Coordinates of C-alpha atoms in Angstrom, one line a residue:
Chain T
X1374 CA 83.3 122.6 105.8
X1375 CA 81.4 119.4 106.9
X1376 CA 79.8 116.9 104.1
X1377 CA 76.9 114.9 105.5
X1378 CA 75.1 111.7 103.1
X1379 CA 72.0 111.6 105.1
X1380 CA 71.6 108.2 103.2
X1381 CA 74.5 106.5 104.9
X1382 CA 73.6 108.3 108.4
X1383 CA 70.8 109.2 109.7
X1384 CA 68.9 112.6 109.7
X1385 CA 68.5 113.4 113.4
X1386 CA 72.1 113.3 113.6
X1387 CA 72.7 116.0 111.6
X1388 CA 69.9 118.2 113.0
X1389 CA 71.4 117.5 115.8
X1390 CA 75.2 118.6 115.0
X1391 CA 73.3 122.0 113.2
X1392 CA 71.5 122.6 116.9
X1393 CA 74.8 121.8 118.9
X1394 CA 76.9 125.0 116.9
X1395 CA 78.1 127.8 118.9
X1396 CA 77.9 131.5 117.9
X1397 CA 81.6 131.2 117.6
X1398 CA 81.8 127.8 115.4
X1399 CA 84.4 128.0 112.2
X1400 CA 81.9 124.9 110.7
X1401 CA 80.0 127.7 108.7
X1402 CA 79.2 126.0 105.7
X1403 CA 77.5 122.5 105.6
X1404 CA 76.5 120.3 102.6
X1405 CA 74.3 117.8 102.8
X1406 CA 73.8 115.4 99.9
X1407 CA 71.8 112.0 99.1
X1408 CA 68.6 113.9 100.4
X1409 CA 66.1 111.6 98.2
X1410 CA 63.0 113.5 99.5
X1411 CA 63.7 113.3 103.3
X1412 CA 61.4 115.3 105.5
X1413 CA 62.3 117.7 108.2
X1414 CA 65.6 118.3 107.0
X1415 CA 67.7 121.3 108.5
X1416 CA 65.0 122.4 110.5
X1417 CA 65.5 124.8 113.5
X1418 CA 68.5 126.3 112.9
X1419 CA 69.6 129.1 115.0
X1420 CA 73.0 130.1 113.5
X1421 CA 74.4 132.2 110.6
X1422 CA 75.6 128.8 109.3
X1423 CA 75.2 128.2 105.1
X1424 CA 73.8 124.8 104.0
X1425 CA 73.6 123.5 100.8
X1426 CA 71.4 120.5 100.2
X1427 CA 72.7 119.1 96.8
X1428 CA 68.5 116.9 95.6
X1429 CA 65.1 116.8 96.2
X1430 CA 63.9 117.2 100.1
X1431 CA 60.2 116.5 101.6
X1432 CA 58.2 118.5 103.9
X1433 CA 58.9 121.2 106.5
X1434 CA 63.0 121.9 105.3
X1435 CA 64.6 124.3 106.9
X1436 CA 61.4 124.9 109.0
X1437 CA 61.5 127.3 112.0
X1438 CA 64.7 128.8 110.8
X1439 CA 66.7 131.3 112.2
X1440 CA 69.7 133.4 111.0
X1441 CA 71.1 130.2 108.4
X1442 CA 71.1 130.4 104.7
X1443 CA 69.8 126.9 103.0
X1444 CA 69.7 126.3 99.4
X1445 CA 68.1 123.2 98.1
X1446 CA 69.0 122.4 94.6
X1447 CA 66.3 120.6 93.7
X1448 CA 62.7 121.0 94.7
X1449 CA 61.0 121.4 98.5
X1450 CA 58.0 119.2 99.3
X1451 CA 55.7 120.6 101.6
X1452 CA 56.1 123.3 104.0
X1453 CA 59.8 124.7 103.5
X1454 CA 60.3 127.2 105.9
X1455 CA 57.2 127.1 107.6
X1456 CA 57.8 129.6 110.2
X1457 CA 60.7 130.9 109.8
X1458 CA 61.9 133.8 111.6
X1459 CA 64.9 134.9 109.6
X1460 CA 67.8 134.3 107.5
X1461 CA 67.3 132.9 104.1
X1462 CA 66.0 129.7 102.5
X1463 CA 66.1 129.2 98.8
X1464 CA 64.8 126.7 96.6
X1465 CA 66.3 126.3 93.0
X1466 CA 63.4 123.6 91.6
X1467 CA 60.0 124.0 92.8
X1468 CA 58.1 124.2 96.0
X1469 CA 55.2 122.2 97.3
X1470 CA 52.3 123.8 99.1
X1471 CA 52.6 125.4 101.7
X1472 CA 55.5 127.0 101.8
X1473 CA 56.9 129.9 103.7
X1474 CA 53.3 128.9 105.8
X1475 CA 53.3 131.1 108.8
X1476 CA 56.7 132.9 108.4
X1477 CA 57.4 135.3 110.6
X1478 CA 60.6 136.4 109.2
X1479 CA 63.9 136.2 106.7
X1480 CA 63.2 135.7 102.7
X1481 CA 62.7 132.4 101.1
X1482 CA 63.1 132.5 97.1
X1483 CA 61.8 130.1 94.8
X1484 CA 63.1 129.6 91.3
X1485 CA 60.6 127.7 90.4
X1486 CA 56.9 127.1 90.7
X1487 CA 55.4 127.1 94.0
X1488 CA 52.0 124.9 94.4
X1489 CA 48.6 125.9 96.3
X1490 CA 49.0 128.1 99.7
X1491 CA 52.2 129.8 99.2
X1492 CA 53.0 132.1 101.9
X1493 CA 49.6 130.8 103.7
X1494 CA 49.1 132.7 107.4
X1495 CA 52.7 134.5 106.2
X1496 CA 53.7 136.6 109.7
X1497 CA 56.6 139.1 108.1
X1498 CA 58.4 136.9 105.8
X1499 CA 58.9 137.7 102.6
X1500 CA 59.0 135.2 99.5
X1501 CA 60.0 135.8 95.8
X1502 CA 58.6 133.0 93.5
X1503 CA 60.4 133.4 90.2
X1504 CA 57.8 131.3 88.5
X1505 CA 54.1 130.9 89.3
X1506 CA 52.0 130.3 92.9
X1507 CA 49.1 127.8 93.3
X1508 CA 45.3 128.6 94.8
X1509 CA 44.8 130.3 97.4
X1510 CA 47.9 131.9 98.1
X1511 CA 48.8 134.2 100.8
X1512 CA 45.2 132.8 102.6
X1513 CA 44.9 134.6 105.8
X1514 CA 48.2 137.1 104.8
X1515 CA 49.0 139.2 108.3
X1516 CA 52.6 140.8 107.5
X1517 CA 55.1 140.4 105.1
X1518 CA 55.6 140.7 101.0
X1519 CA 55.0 138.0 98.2
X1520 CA 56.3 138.6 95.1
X1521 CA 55.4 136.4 92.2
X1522 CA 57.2 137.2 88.9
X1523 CA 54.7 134.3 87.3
X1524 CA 50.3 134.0 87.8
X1525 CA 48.7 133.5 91.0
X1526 CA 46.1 130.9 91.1
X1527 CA 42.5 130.7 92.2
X1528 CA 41.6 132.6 95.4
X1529 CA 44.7 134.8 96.0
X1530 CA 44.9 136.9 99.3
X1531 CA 41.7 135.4 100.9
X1532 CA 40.9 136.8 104.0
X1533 CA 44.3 138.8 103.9
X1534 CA 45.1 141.3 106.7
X1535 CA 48.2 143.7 106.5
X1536 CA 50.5 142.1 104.2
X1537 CA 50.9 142.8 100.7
X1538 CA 51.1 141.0 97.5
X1539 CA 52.7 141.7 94.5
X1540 CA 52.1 139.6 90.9
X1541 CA 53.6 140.1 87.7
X1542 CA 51.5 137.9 85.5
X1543 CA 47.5 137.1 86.1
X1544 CA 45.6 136.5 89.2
X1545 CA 42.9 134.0 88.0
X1546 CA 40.4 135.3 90.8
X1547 CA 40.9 137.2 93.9
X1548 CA 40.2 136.0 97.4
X1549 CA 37.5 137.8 99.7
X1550 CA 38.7 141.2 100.7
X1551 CA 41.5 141.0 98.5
X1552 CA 42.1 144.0 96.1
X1553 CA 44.2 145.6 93.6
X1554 CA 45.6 148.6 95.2
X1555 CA 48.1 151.4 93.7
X1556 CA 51.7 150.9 93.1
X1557 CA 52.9 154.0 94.4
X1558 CA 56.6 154.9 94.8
X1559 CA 57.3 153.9 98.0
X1560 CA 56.2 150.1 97.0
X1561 CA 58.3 149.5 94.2
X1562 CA 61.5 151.0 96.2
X1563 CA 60.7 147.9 99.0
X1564 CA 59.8 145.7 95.5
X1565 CA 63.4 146.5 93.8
X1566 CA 65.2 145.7 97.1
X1567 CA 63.6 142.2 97.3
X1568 CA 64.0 141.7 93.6
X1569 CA 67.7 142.6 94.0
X1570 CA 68.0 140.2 97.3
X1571 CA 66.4 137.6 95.3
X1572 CA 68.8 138.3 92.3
X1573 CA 66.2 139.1 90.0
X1574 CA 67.4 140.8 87.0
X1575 CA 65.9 142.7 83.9
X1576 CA 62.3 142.6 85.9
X1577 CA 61.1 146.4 86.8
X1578 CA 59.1 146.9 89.6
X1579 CA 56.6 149.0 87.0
X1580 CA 55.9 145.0 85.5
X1581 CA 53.9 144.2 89.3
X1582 CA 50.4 144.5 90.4
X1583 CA 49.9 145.3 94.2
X1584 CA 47.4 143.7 95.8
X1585 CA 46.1 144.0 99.5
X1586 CA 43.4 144.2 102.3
X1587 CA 40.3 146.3 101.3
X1588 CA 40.4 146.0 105.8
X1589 CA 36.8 145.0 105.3
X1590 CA 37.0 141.3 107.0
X1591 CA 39.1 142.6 110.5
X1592 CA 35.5 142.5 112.4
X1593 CA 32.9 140.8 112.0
X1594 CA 29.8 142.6 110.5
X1595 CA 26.5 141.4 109.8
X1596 CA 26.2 142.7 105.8
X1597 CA 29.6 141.0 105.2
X1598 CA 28.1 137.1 106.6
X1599 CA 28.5 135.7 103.2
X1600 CA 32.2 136.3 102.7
X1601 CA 33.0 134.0 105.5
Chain U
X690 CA 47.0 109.6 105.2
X691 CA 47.6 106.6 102.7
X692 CA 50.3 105.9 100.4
X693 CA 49.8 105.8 96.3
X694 CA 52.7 104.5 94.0
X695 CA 52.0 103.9 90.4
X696 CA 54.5 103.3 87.4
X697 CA 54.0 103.5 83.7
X698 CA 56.7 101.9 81.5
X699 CA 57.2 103.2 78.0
X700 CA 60.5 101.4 77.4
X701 CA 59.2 97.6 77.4
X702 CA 63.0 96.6 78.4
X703 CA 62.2 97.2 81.7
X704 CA 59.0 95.4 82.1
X705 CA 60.9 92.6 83.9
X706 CA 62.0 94.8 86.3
X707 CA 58.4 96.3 87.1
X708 CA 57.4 94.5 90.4
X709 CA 60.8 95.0 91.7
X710 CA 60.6 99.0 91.5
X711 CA 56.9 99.3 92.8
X712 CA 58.0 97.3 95.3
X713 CA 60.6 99.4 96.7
X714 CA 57.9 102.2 95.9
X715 CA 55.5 100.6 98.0
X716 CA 57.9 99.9 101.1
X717 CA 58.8 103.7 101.1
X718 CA 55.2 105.1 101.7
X719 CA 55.0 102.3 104.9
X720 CA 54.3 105.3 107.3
X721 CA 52.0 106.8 105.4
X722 CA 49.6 103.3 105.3
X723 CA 51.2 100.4 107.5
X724 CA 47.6 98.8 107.7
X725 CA 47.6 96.8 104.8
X726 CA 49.1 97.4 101.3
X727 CA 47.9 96.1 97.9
X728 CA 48.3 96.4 94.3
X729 CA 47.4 95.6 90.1
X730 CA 50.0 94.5 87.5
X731 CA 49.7 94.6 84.1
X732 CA 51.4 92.0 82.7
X733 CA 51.1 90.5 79.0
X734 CA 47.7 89.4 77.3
X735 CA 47.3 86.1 75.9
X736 CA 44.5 86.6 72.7
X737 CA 41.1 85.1 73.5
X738 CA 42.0 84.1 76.8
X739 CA 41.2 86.0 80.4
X740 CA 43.0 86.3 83.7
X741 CA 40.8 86.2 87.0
X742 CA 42.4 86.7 90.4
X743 CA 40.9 84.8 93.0
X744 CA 41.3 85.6 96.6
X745 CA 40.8 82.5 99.4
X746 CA 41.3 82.4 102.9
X747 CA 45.0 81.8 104.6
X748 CA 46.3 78.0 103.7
X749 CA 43.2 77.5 101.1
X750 CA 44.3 74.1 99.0
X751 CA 44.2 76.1 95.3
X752 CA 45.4 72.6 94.1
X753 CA 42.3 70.9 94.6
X754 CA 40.2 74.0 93.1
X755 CA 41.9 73.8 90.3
X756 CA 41.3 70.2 89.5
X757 CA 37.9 70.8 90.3
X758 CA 37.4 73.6 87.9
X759 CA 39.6 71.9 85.1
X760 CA 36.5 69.2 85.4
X761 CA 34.2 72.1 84.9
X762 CA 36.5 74.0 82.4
X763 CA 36.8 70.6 80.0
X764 CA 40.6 71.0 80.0
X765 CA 43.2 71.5 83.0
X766 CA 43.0 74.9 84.0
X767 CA 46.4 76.7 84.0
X768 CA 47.3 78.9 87.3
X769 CA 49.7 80.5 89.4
X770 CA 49.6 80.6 93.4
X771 CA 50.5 84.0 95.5
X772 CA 50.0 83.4 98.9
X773 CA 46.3 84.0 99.6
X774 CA 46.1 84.6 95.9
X775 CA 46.3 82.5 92.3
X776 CA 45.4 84.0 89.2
X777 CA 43.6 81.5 86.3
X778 CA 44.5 81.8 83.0
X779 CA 41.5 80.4 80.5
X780 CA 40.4 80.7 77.1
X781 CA 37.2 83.3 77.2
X782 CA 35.1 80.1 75.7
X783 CA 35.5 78.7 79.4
X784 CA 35.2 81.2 81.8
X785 CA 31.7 81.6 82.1
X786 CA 31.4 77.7 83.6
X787 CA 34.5 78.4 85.7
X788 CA 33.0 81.2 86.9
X789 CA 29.7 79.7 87.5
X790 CA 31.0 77.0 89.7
X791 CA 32.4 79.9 91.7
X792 CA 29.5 81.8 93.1
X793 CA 28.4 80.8 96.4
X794 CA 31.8 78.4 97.0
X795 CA 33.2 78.9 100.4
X796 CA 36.8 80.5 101.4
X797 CA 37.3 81.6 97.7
X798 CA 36.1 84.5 95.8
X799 CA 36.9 86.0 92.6
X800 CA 38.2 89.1 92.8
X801 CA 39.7 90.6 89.3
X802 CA 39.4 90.2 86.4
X803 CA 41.4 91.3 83.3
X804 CA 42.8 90.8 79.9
X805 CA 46.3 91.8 81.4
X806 CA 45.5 92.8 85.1
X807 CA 45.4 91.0 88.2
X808 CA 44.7 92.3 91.8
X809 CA 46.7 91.1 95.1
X810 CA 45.8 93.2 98.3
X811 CA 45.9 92.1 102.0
X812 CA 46.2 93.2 105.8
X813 CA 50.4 93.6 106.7
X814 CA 53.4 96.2 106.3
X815 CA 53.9 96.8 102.9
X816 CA 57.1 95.0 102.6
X817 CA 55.3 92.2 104.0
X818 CA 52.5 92.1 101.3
X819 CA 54.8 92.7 98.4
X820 CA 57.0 89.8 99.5
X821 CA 54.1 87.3 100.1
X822 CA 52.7 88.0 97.0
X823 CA 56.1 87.8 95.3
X824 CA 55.6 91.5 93.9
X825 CA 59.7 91.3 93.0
X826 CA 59.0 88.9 90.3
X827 CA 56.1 90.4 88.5
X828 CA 56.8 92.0 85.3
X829 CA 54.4 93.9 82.8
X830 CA 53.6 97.3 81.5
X831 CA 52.1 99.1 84.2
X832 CA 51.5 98.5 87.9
X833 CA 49.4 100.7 90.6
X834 CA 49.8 100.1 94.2
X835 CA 48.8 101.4 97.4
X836 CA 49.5 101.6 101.2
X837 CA 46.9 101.9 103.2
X838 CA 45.7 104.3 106.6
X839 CA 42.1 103.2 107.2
X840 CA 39.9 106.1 107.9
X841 CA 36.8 105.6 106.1
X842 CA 36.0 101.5 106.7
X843 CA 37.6 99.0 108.5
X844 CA 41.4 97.5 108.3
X845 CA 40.2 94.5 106.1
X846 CA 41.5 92.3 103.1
X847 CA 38.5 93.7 101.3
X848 CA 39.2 97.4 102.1
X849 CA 42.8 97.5 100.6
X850 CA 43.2 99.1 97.2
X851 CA 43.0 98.8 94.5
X852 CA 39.5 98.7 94.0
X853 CA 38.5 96.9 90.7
X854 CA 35.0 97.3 89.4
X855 CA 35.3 96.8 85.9
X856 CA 37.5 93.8 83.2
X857 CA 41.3 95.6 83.7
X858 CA 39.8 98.7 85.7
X859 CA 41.7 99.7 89.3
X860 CA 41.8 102.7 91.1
X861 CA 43.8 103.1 94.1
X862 CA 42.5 106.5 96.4
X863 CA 44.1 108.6 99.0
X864 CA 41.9 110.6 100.5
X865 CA 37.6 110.5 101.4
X866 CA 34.4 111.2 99.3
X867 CA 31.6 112.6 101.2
X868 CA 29.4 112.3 98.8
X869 CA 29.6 108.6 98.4
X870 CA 27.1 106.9 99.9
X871 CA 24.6 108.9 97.4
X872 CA 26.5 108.1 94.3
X873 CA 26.8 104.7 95.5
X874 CA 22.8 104.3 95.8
X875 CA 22.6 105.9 92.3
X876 CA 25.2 102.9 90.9
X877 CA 23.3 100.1 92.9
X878 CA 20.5 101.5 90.9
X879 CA 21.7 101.3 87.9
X880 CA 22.6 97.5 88.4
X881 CA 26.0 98.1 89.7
X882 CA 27.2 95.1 92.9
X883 CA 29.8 96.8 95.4
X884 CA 31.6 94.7 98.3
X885 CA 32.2 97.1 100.3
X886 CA 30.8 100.3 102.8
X887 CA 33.9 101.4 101.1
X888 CA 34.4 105.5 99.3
X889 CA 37.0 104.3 97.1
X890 CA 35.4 101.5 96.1
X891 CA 32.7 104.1 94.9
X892 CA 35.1 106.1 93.2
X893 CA 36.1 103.1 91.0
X894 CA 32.6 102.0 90.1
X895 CA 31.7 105.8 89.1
X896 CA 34.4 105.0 87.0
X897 CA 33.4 102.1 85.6
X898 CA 30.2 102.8 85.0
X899 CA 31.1 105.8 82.9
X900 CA 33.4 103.5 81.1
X901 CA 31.1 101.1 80.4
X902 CA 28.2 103.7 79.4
X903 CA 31.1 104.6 76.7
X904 CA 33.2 107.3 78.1
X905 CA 36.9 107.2 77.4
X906 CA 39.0 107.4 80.4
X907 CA 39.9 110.9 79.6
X908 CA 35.8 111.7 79.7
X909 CA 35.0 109.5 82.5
X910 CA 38.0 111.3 85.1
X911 CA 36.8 114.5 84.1
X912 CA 33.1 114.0 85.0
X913 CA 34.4 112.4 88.1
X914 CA 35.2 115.9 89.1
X915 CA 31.8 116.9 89.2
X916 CA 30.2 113.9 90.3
X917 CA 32.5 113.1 93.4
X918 CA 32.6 115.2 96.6
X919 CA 35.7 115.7 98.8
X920 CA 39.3 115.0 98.9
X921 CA 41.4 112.4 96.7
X922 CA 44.0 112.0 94.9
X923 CA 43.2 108.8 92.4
X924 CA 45.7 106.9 90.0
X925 CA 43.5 104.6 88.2
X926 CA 44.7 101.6 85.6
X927 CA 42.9 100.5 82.5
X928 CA 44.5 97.6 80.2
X929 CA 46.1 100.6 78.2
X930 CA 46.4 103.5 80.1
X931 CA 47.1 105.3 83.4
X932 CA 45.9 108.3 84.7
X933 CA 46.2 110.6 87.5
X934 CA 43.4 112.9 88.8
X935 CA 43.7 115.1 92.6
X936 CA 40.8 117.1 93.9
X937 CA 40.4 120.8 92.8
X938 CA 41.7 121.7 96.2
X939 CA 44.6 119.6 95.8
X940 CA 43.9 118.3 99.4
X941 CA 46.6 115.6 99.5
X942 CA 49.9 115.1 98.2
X943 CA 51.2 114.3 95.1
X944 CA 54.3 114.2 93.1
X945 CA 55.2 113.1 89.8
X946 CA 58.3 112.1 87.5
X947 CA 58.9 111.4 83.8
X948 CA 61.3 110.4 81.9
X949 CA 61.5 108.8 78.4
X950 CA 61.6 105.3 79.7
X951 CA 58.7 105.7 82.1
X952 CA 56.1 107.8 84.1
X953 CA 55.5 107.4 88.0
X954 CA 53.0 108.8 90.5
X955 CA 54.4 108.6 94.1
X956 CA 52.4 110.3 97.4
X957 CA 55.7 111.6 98.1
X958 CA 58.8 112.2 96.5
X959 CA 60.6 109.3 99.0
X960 CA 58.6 106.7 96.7
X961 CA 60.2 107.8 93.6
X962 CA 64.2 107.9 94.3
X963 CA 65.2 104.6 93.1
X964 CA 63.6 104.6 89.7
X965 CA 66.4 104.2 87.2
X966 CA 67.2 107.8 85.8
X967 CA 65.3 109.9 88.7
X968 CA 68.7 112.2 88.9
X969 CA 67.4 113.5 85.1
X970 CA 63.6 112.9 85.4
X971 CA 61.2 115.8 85.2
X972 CA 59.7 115.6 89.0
X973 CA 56.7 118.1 89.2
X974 CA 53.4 118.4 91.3
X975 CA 50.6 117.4 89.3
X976 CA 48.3 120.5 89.4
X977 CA 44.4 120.0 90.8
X978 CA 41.7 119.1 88.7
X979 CA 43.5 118.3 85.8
X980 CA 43.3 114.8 84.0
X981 CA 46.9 113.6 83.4
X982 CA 46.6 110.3 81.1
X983 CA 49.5 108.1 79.3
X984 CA 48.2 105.6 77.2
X985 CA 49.9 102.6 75.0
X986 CA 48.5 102.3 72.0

């Protein structure tokens, strides 16, 4: 169980070590501490590794992942888990903006807060934000589930496609082409799963709002010119 | 890009220890402005007398200014040197002749004035311009510094933050108005001088201008959202207070901490880790367009 200060040594080392593991390495669970707000830390990992990063980290952690589970006990800065593919990333402060941008995979879970553009461009993955998100949220959502047990800020879903968005608390204002849709069965079976991965408790999935596509943005069409 | 580091003490037993932390807040957000770095300490005020930074070219002889001026003054005039830097201390009686005798002079320029501020900025790393300026052994009760990526005007001592338009007035900006050549003409108008083709420079004369037209700070950041166009992030000093204002898009990052000894603004959360008691501070992302404000009273 390797400990790495990433004050006393330097960063790209221990990227590094993480991208050198084998399928068949018994160094499963790394912690790193002293993170004061690095950036890019445990990013592009490819291995069913655990790491635990005891502080505060800056932009783009655990980007890219695969397979690992990170917890940061702290808060993210910008970008955690931006693209990630799979596995699990979670955050027990807050989150910056951006985050889970562009995932295309695996569940990040913030206990916190998570600022503007949570879940931005988000390509399969799904996020569960215990607290609130920022503005325009879920911008450009293709695929994927985001599940905010707080209030979404200004503009949420804009220009969404196929993925789906589910808010416990208020929306301040819908983004174009996003709207509230039903919350049929089926929905809060998939909802209670990621509730339960997230370990969520004493929340119902009947407490959620869906929100979606009204699939009116996928082509261009003159009478819609304005919404762009 | 750019760098923006500010620090508000509320316990006064660390006001000897203020240049030292924004210094090492400074040095932190390098890559984010290596270009030049600057910054405005708030140190103690001295009743019925006024501080003015002036700002001369490399190896300027202060010493013989100062005699000079003390002719003009009536009475020696008491000063301290920081590199390209010395900030006068006179009784408010004097200053308008000392001031008088420098318009027009050549290699020196007056570039702050405050009750309890004064202004240092140049060219250099950030570590660089702290130590020449002897940032380490400032003290006071608030400080607001900045490190600098030029994008809107050229790498010059004159546009380096923090911009002061206004007696104990800075703002330091990351970011860039589009809107600021208009409001720019509209201040020039209204009797306003600026030094720069600088946006920020703009931002802290809209400021200003509010200020002196009677707005509170509070009032003056909030119409500041409606009056200025584009992206920023501004921390912005007065002799009493410090406030934080980011663009209703929240374009550029922000971050900040509080704990019952003092409040900090960093550009990223790197700036803040050595502040005594960060472990325990609240750290939180300042949400956009909303005033945050501390003041002393």
């Amino acid at each position: 169980m390797p400990t790495v200060d990433i004050a006393s040594s330097p960063l790209r080392e221990l990227n590094s070590a993480l991208h050198k593991l084998t399928p068949n390495t018994n160094e499963t669970h790394w912690t790193v501490s002293n993170p004061r707000g690095q950036h890019n830390i445990a990013v592009g990992l490819d291995f069913p590794v655990e790491i635990e990063i005891d502080g505060h980290v800056g932009y783009y952690c655990a980007g890219m992942n695969k397979q690992a589970r990170v917890t940061v006990r702290g808060n993210a800065g910008q970008g955690v888990a931006e693209n990630m593919m799979s596995g699990r990333v979670h955050v027990t402060g807050d989150a910056s903006q951006a985050a889970g941008a562009s995932g295309n995979g695996g569940l990040l879970v913030i206990d916190g807060n998570a600022s503007a553009r949570c879940g931005i461009s988000m390509k399969g993955i799904d996020i569960v934000v215990k607290g609130s998100v920022g503005h325009l949220s879920a911008f450009m959502a293709q695929a994927g589930k985001l599940v905010v047990l707080g209030d979404a800020g200004e503009a949420l879903g804009d220009s969404i496609y196929e993925a789906q968005l589910f808010v416990r608390g208020t929306v301040t204002s819908l983004g174009a082409d996003c709207i509230e849709k039903p919350l049929k069965d089926e929905h809060k079976v998939e909802l209670k799963k990621l509730l339960d991965d997230a370990g969520v408790e004493g929340v119902s999935p009947d407490e959620f709002k869906r929100y979606g596509s009204a699939r009116k943005l996928y082509h261009f069409h003159i009478d819609n010119v304005g919404s762009y | 890009m750019c760098g923006i580091a500010g620090l508000f003490l509320k316990d006064q037993k660390l006001a000897p220890e203020l240049g030292g932390l924004l210094s090492g807040m400074l040095e932190a957000l390098s890559d984010r402005g290596p270009d030049s770095a600057g910054f405005a300490v708030y140190g103690d005020r001295d009743n019925g007398q006024i501080k003015l930074t002036l700002r001369a070219a490399p190896s300027f002889d202060f010493a013989e200014l100062m005699a000079s001026l003390g002719k003009v003054a009536g009475a020696p005039i008491s000063y301290q040197v920081h590199d390209t830097h010395a900030v006068i201390s006179i009784s408010t009686d004097r200053e308008a002749a000392v001031a008088s005798a420098l318009v027009g002079m050549k290699d020196v320029d007056m570039v702050a004035r405050g009750k309890r501020m004064a202004v240092f900025k140049e060219v250099g790393l950030p570590a660089d311009v702290a130590k020449r300026f002897g940032l380490n052994t400032m003290t006071g009760t608030h400080a607001v510094g900045h490190t600098r990526m030029a994008t809107e005007s050229a790498v010059t001592t004159n546009g380096a933050h923090p911009f002061t338009t206004g007696t104990d007035q800075c703002l330091v900006h990351n970011g860039s108005l589009s809107n600021h050549n208009d409001v720019r003409r509209e201040l020039i108008r209204q009797g306003m001088t600026f030094r720069t083709e600088n946006d920020s420079e703009v931002a802290a004369g809209y400021i200003s201008s509010q200020m002196a037209a009677g707005a509170s700070l509070q009032d003056a950041m909030t119409s500041s959202l409606s009056a200025l166009d584009g992206f920023y992030t501004f921390v912005i000093g007065t002799e009493t207070g410090f406030g934080v204002l980011r663009d209703p898009i929240a374009c550029k990052p922000a971050v900040m901490a509080e704990t019952d000894r003092w409040v900090a603004f960093g550009t990223e959360y790197r700036a803040l880790v050595d502040l005594p008691g960060i472990d325990s501070a609240k750290v939180w992302e300042p949400e956009p367009a909303r005033v945050y404000l501390w003041e002393r009273h």
